[in-house]
Amino acid sequence: MEERRIQRVGRNTLTISLPYWWARKYGLNQGDVIYVEESSSGTLVLWPRKMEVERRFRGCSINADLCRQPGLLQRLIIASYVLGVDLIEIFSKEHLRYTSIREIREAMESLMGVSIMKEDERHVVLQCFLNILNFPIHSIIRRMYDLAASMHKESIKALFEEDRDLARRVIIRDKEVNKMYYLLLRALSIAQKTKNLAEKLGIRDPLTEVPCLK
């Protein structure tokens, strides 16, 4: 850890110098652009503009060969999505089993904005194209509430009227609620890491503030 003293430049500007070794490591020169972001803990995160694409498309890899427990691969894909991962690679040393392919497809049905970018016998690459800023926290919760309320009303009606077709429609909409739930968790996870983004999503402190319907 290095100490850096804050310097005043002009009347209203405070500056701090960058470590030379860090600037040299990333090939930074005078006039280059770096990004500054405040985390939820109040710390500042810096990164060069040339790293923005890599930073934006955070990725992870999952070895399907190690997912021997039924449903484990599906849960890992959903967990990666919830944590804010944009690129998810599922791979096998020889070939992906039928059960693995099935769990990948089932996971995709539960996630909003996820598509297959690459697929062969040993690899499947999923990418989330979702812009989380288009889904404020309160709008997600409102949508979940509306869906749950209508499902409850129609399930009671289906029970009393013995309407099996209506009951099936209620079951289908349950998947939509799951999609919104995982989207909500993804938004909260990303908001915890980025204070400025949290405010844009409609919450001031993702660790203490409980979103509510307005």
Tab-separated table of C-alpha atoms in Angstrom:
chain	number	residue	atom	x	y	z
A	1	MET	CA	0.000	0.000	0.000
A	2	GLU	CA	1.318	3.429	-0.944
A	3	GLU	CA	0.508	6.783	0.625
A	4	ARG	CA	-0.349	9.693	-1.644
A	5	ARG	CA	-0.889	13.287	-0.515
A	6	ILE	CA	-3.715	15.363	-1.906
A	7	GLN	CA	-2.593	18.490	-3.729
A	8	ARG	CA	-4.615	21.601	-4.542
A	9	VAL	CA	-4.642	22.859	-8.129
A	10	GLY	CA	-6.468	26.140	-8.532
A	11	ARG	CA	-9.273	27.155	-6.176
A	12	ASN	CA	-11.665	24.206	-6.459
A	13	THR	CA	-9.617	21.240	-7.690
A	14	LEU	CA	-7.851	18.576	-5.627
A	15	THR	CA	-5.470	16.129	-7.322
A	16	ILE	CA	-3.492	13.027	-6.462
A	17	SER	CA	-0.646	11.544	-8.512
A	18	LEU	CA	-0.816	8.034	-9.977
A	19	PRO	CA	1.896	5.502	-9.129
A	20	TYR	CA	4.434	5.432	-11.960
A	21	TRP	CA	4.608	1.629	-11.966
A	22	TRP	CA	0.832	1.402	-12.433
A	23	ALA	CA	0.787	3.909	-15.304
A	24	ARG	CA	3.692	2.112	-16.981
A	25	LYS	CA	2.051	-1.295	-16.540
A	26	TYR	CA	-1.020	-0.188	-18.513
A	27	GLY	CA	0.839	2.020	-20.975
A	28	LEU	CA	-0.698	5.263	-19.755
A	29	ASN	CA	0.660	8.605	-20.905
A	30	GLN	CA	-0.235	12.251	-20.461
A	31	GLY	CA	-3.663	12.940	-21.917
A	32	ASP	CA	-4.938	9.357	-21.651
A	33	VAL	CA	-8.387	8.796	-20.122
A	34	ILE	CA	-9.060	6.797	-16.966
A	35	TYR	CA	-12.426	6.106	-15.346
A	36	VAL	CA	-13.221	6.829	-11.713
A	37	GLU	CA	-16.059	5.076	-9.892
A	38	GLU	CA	-17.214	5.204	-6.273
A	39	SER	CA	-18.043	1.868	-4.644
A	40	SER	CA	-20.722	1.366	-1.991
A	41	SER	CA	-18.032	1.479	0.725
A	42	GLY	CA	-16.887	4.942	-0.380
A	43	THR	CA	-13.614	3.801	-1.986
A	44	LEU	CA	-12.674	4.968	-5.461
A	45	VAL	CA	-11.925	2.492	-8.258
A	46	LEU	CA	-9.748	3.560	-11.205
A	47	TRP	CA	-9.281	1.771	-14.503
A	48	PRO	CA	-7.901	2.775	-17.950
A	49	ARG	CA	-10.350	3.296	-20.781
A	50	LYS	CA	-8.710	0.467	-22.747
A	51	MET	CA	-9.904	-1.916	-20.006
A	52	GLU	CA	-13.518	-0.753	-20.193
A	53	VAL	CA	-14.624	-3.475	-22.623
A	54	GLU	CA	-13.045	-6.197	-20.475
A	55	ARG	CA	-14.519	-4.680	-17.328
A	56	ARG	CA	-17.976	-4.339	-18.830
A	57	PHE	CA	-18.122	-7.913	-20.018
A	58	ARG	CA	-17.121	-9.673	-16.821
A	59	GLY	CA	-16.940	-13.394	-17.401
A	60	CYS	CA	-16.649	-16.726	-15.660
A	61	SER	CA	-16.117	-20.350	-16.674
A	62	ILE	CA	-17.970	-23.414	-15.398
A	63	ASN	CA	-16.598	-26.934	-15.812
A	64	ALA	CA	-19.653	-29.042	-16.626
A	65	ASP	CA	-17.684	-32.234	-15.968
A	66	LEU	CA	-17.589	-31.363	-12.264
A	67	CYS	CA	-21.340	-30.747	-12.074
A	68	ARG	CA	-22.346	-34.326	-11.358
A	69	GLN	CA	-25.197	-33.468	-8.977
A	70	PRO	CA	-28.499	-33.048	-10.865
A	71	GLY	CA	-29.401	-29.369	-11.188
A	72	LEU	CA	-25.991	-28.097	-10.039
A	73	LEU	CA	-24.982	-26.671	-13.427
A	74	GLN	CA	-28.293	-24.856	-13.729
A	75	ARG	CA	-27.886	-23.353	-10.258
A	76	LEU	CA	-24.327	-22.218	-11.016
A	77	ILE	CA	-25.449	-20.462	-14.202
A	78	ILE	CA	-28.249	-18.671	-12.353
A	79	ALA	CA	-25.886	-17.735	-9.501
A	80	SER	CA	-23.389	-16.263	-11.991
A	81	TYR	CA	-26.165	-14.195	-13.570
A	82	VAL	CA	-27.336	-12.970	-10.167
A	83	LEU	CA	-23.780	-11.895	-9.286
A	84	GLY	CA	-23.704	-9.634	-12.351
A	85	VAL	CA	-21.611	-11.790	-14.695
A	86	ASP	CA	-22.073	-10.885	-18.372
A	87	LEU	CA	-20.274	-13.779	-20.076
A	88	ILE	CA	-20.700	-17.362	-18.846
A	89	GLU	CA	-18.685	-20.130	-20.492
A	90	ILE	CA	-19.708	-23.742	-19.855
A	91	PHE	CA	-17.151	-26.258	-21.052
A	92	SER	CA	-16.259	-29.944	-21.018
A	93	LYS	CA	-12.926	-31.632	-21.760
A	94	GLU	CA	-14.545	-34.117	-24.151
A	95	HIS	CA	-18.160	-33.204	-24.903
A	96	LEU	CA	-21.128	-31.717	-23.092
A	97	ARG	CA	-23.586	-34.334	-21.910
A	98	TYR	CA	-27.263	-34.205	-22.814
A	99	THR	CA	-28.115	-33.456	-19.183
A	100	SER	CA	-25.727	-30.481	-19.226
A	101	ILE	CA	-27.295	-29.071	-22.402
A	102	ARG	CA	-30.750	-29.508	-20.884
A	103	GLU	CA	-29.772	-27.669	-17.701
A	104	ILE	CA	-28.235	-24.838	-19.737
A	105	ARG	CA	-31.495	-24.428	-21.658
A	106	GLU	CA	-33.562	-24.579	-18.480
A	107	ALA	CA	-31.378	-21.923	-16.869
A	108	MET	CA	-31.803	-19.643	-19.893
A	109	GLU	CA	-35.585	-19.930	-19.593
A	110	SER	CA	-35.296	-18.481	-16.087
A	111	LEU	CA	-33.027	-15.552	-17.006
A	112	MET	CA	-33.919	-12.329	-18.758
A	113	GLY	CA	-31.706	-11.005	-21.545
A	114	VAL	CA	-29.455	-14.076	-21.894
A	115	SER	CA	-28.580	-15.582	-25.287
A	116	ILE	CA	-26.188	-18.222	-26.619
A	117	MET	CA	-23.229	-16.572	-28.384
A	118	LYS	CA	-21.218	-19.726	-29.144
A	119	GLU	CA	-22.018	-23.417	-29.063
A	120	ASP	CA	-20.161	-26.565	-30.070
A	121	GLU	CA	-19.788	-30.050	-28.637
A	122	ARG	CA	-17.444	-28.880	-25.859
A	123	HIS	CA	-18.387	-25.246	-25.229
A	124	VAL	CA	-21.443	-23.081	-24.724
A	125	VAL	CA	-21.000	-19.347	-24.155
A	126	LEU	CA	-23.906	-17.369	-22.716
A	127	GLN	CA	-24.018	-13.583	-22.755
A	128	CYS	CA	-26.342	-11.190	-20.953
A	129	PHE	CA	-27.181	-8.188	-23.138
A	130	LEU	CA	-29.404	-6.621	-20.493
A	131	ASN	CA	-28.884	-2.969	-19.565
A	132	ILE	CA	-29.789	-3.025	-15.892
A	133	LEU	CA	-30.412	0.743	-15.921
A	134	ASN	CA	-33.573	0.086	-17.922
A	135	PHE	CA	-35.026	-1.753	-14.922
A	136	PRO	CA	-35.260	0.432	-11.789
A	137	ILE	CA	-35.604	-1.574	-8.580
A	138	HIS	CA	-39.080	-0.296	-7.757
A	139	SER	CA	-40.419	-1.112	-11.237
A	140	ILE	CA	-39.151	-4.708	-10.903
A	141	ILE	CA	-40.849	-5.102	-7.521
A	142	ARG	CA	-44.073	-3.564	-8.864
A	143	ARG	CA	-44.084	-6.014	-11.781
A	144	MET	CA	-43.515	-8.958	-9.428
A	145	TYR	CA	-46.335	-7.757	-7.176
A	146	ASP	CA	-48.771	-7.366	-10.093
A	147	LEU	CA	-47.933	-10.824	-11.424
A	148	ALA	CA	-48.251	-12.495	-8.015
A	149	ALA	CA	-51.545	-10.733	-7.290
A	150	SER	CA	-53.103	-11.776	-10.608
A	151	MET	CA	-51.815	-15.343	-10.216
A	152	HIS	CA	-53.354	-15.585	-6.758
A	153	LYS	CA	-56.699	-14.278	-8.007
A	154	GLU	CA	-56.793	-16.590	-11.023
A	155	SER	CA	-55.626	-19.658	-9.086
A	156	ILE	CA	-58.560	-19.233	-6.674
A	157	LYS	CA	-60.908	-18.828	-9.619
A	158	ALA	CA	-59.461	-21.908	-11.341
A	159	LEU	CA	-59.943	-23.920	-8.145
A	160	PHE	CA	-63.594	-22.996	-7.621
A	161	GLU	CA	-64.531	-23.273	-11.300
A	162	GLU	CA	-62.377	-26.383	-11.874
A	163	ASP	CA	-60.794	-24.619	-14.841
A	164	ARG	CA	-57.655	-26.598	-15.687
A	165	ASP	CA	-56.728	-24.371	-18.623
A	166	LEU	CA	-56.680	-21.302	-16.357
A	167	ALA	CA	-54.624	-23.198	-13.788
A	168	ARG	CA	-52.041	-24.064	-16.439
A	169	ARG	CA	-51.811	-20.399	-17.444
A	170	VAL	CA	-51.111	-19.491	-13.823
A	171	ILE	CA	-48.284	-22.045	-13.695
A	172	ILE	CA	-46.746	-20.634	-16.881
A	173	ARG	CA	-46.696	-17.112	-15.414
A	174	ASP	CA	-44.806	-18.430	-12.393
A	175	LYS	CA	-41.730	-18.634	-14.649
A	176	GLU	CA	-42.122	-14.931	-15.411
A	177	VAL	CA	-42.068	-14.139	-11.682
A	178	ASN	CA	-38.870	-16.170	-11.344
A	179	LYS	CA	-37.305	-14.142	-14.164
A	180	MET	CA	-38.144	-10.883	-12.422
A	181	TYR	CA	-36.839	-12.244	-9.115
A	182	TYR	CA	-33.444	-13.166	-10.584
A	183	LEU	CA	-33.339	-9.805	-12.353
A	184	LEU	CA	-33.983	-8.080	-9.015
A	185	LEU	CA	-31.150	-10.010	-7.363
A	186	ARG	CA	-28.816	-9.139	-10.248
A	187	ALA	CA	-29.688	-5.447	-9.937
A	188	LEU	CA	-29.097	-5.461	-6.172
A	189	SER	CA	-25.810	-7.332	-6.576
A	190	ILE	CA	-24.512	-4.821	-9.123
A	191	ALA	CA	-25.788	-1.911	-7.033
A	192	GLN	CA	-23.799	-3.108	-4.019
A	193	LYS	CA	-20.607	-2.788	-6.050
A	194	THR	CA	-21.344	0.600	-7.603
A	195	LYS	CA	-22.836	3.418	-5.557
A	196	ASN	CA	-23.534	5.679	-8.539
A	197	LEU	CA	-25.349	2.862	-10.295
A	198	ALA	CA	-27.369	2.128	-7.164
A	199	GLU	CA	-28.712	5.674	-7.173
A	200	LYS	CA	-29.679	5.373	-10.840
A	201	LEU	CA	-31.554	2.168	-10.008
A	202	GLY	CA	-33.560	4.020	-7.383
A	203	ILE	CA	-31.861	3.075	-4.092
A	204	ARG	CA	-29.482	5.133	-1.964
A	205	ASP	CA	-27.842	2.320	-0.002
A	206	PRO	CA	-28.246	-1.249	-1.329
A	207	LEU	CA	-26.955	-2.728	1.957
A	208	THR	CA	-29.441	-1.060	4.309
A	209	GLU	CA	-32.326	0.350	2.286
A	210	VAL	CA	-35.207	-2.026	1.628
A	211	PRO	CA	-36.922	-1.220	-1.675
A	212	CYS	CA	-40.675	-0.795	-1.335
A	213	LEU	CA	-43.606	-0.121	-3.605
A	214	LYS	CA	-44.616	3.473	-4.100
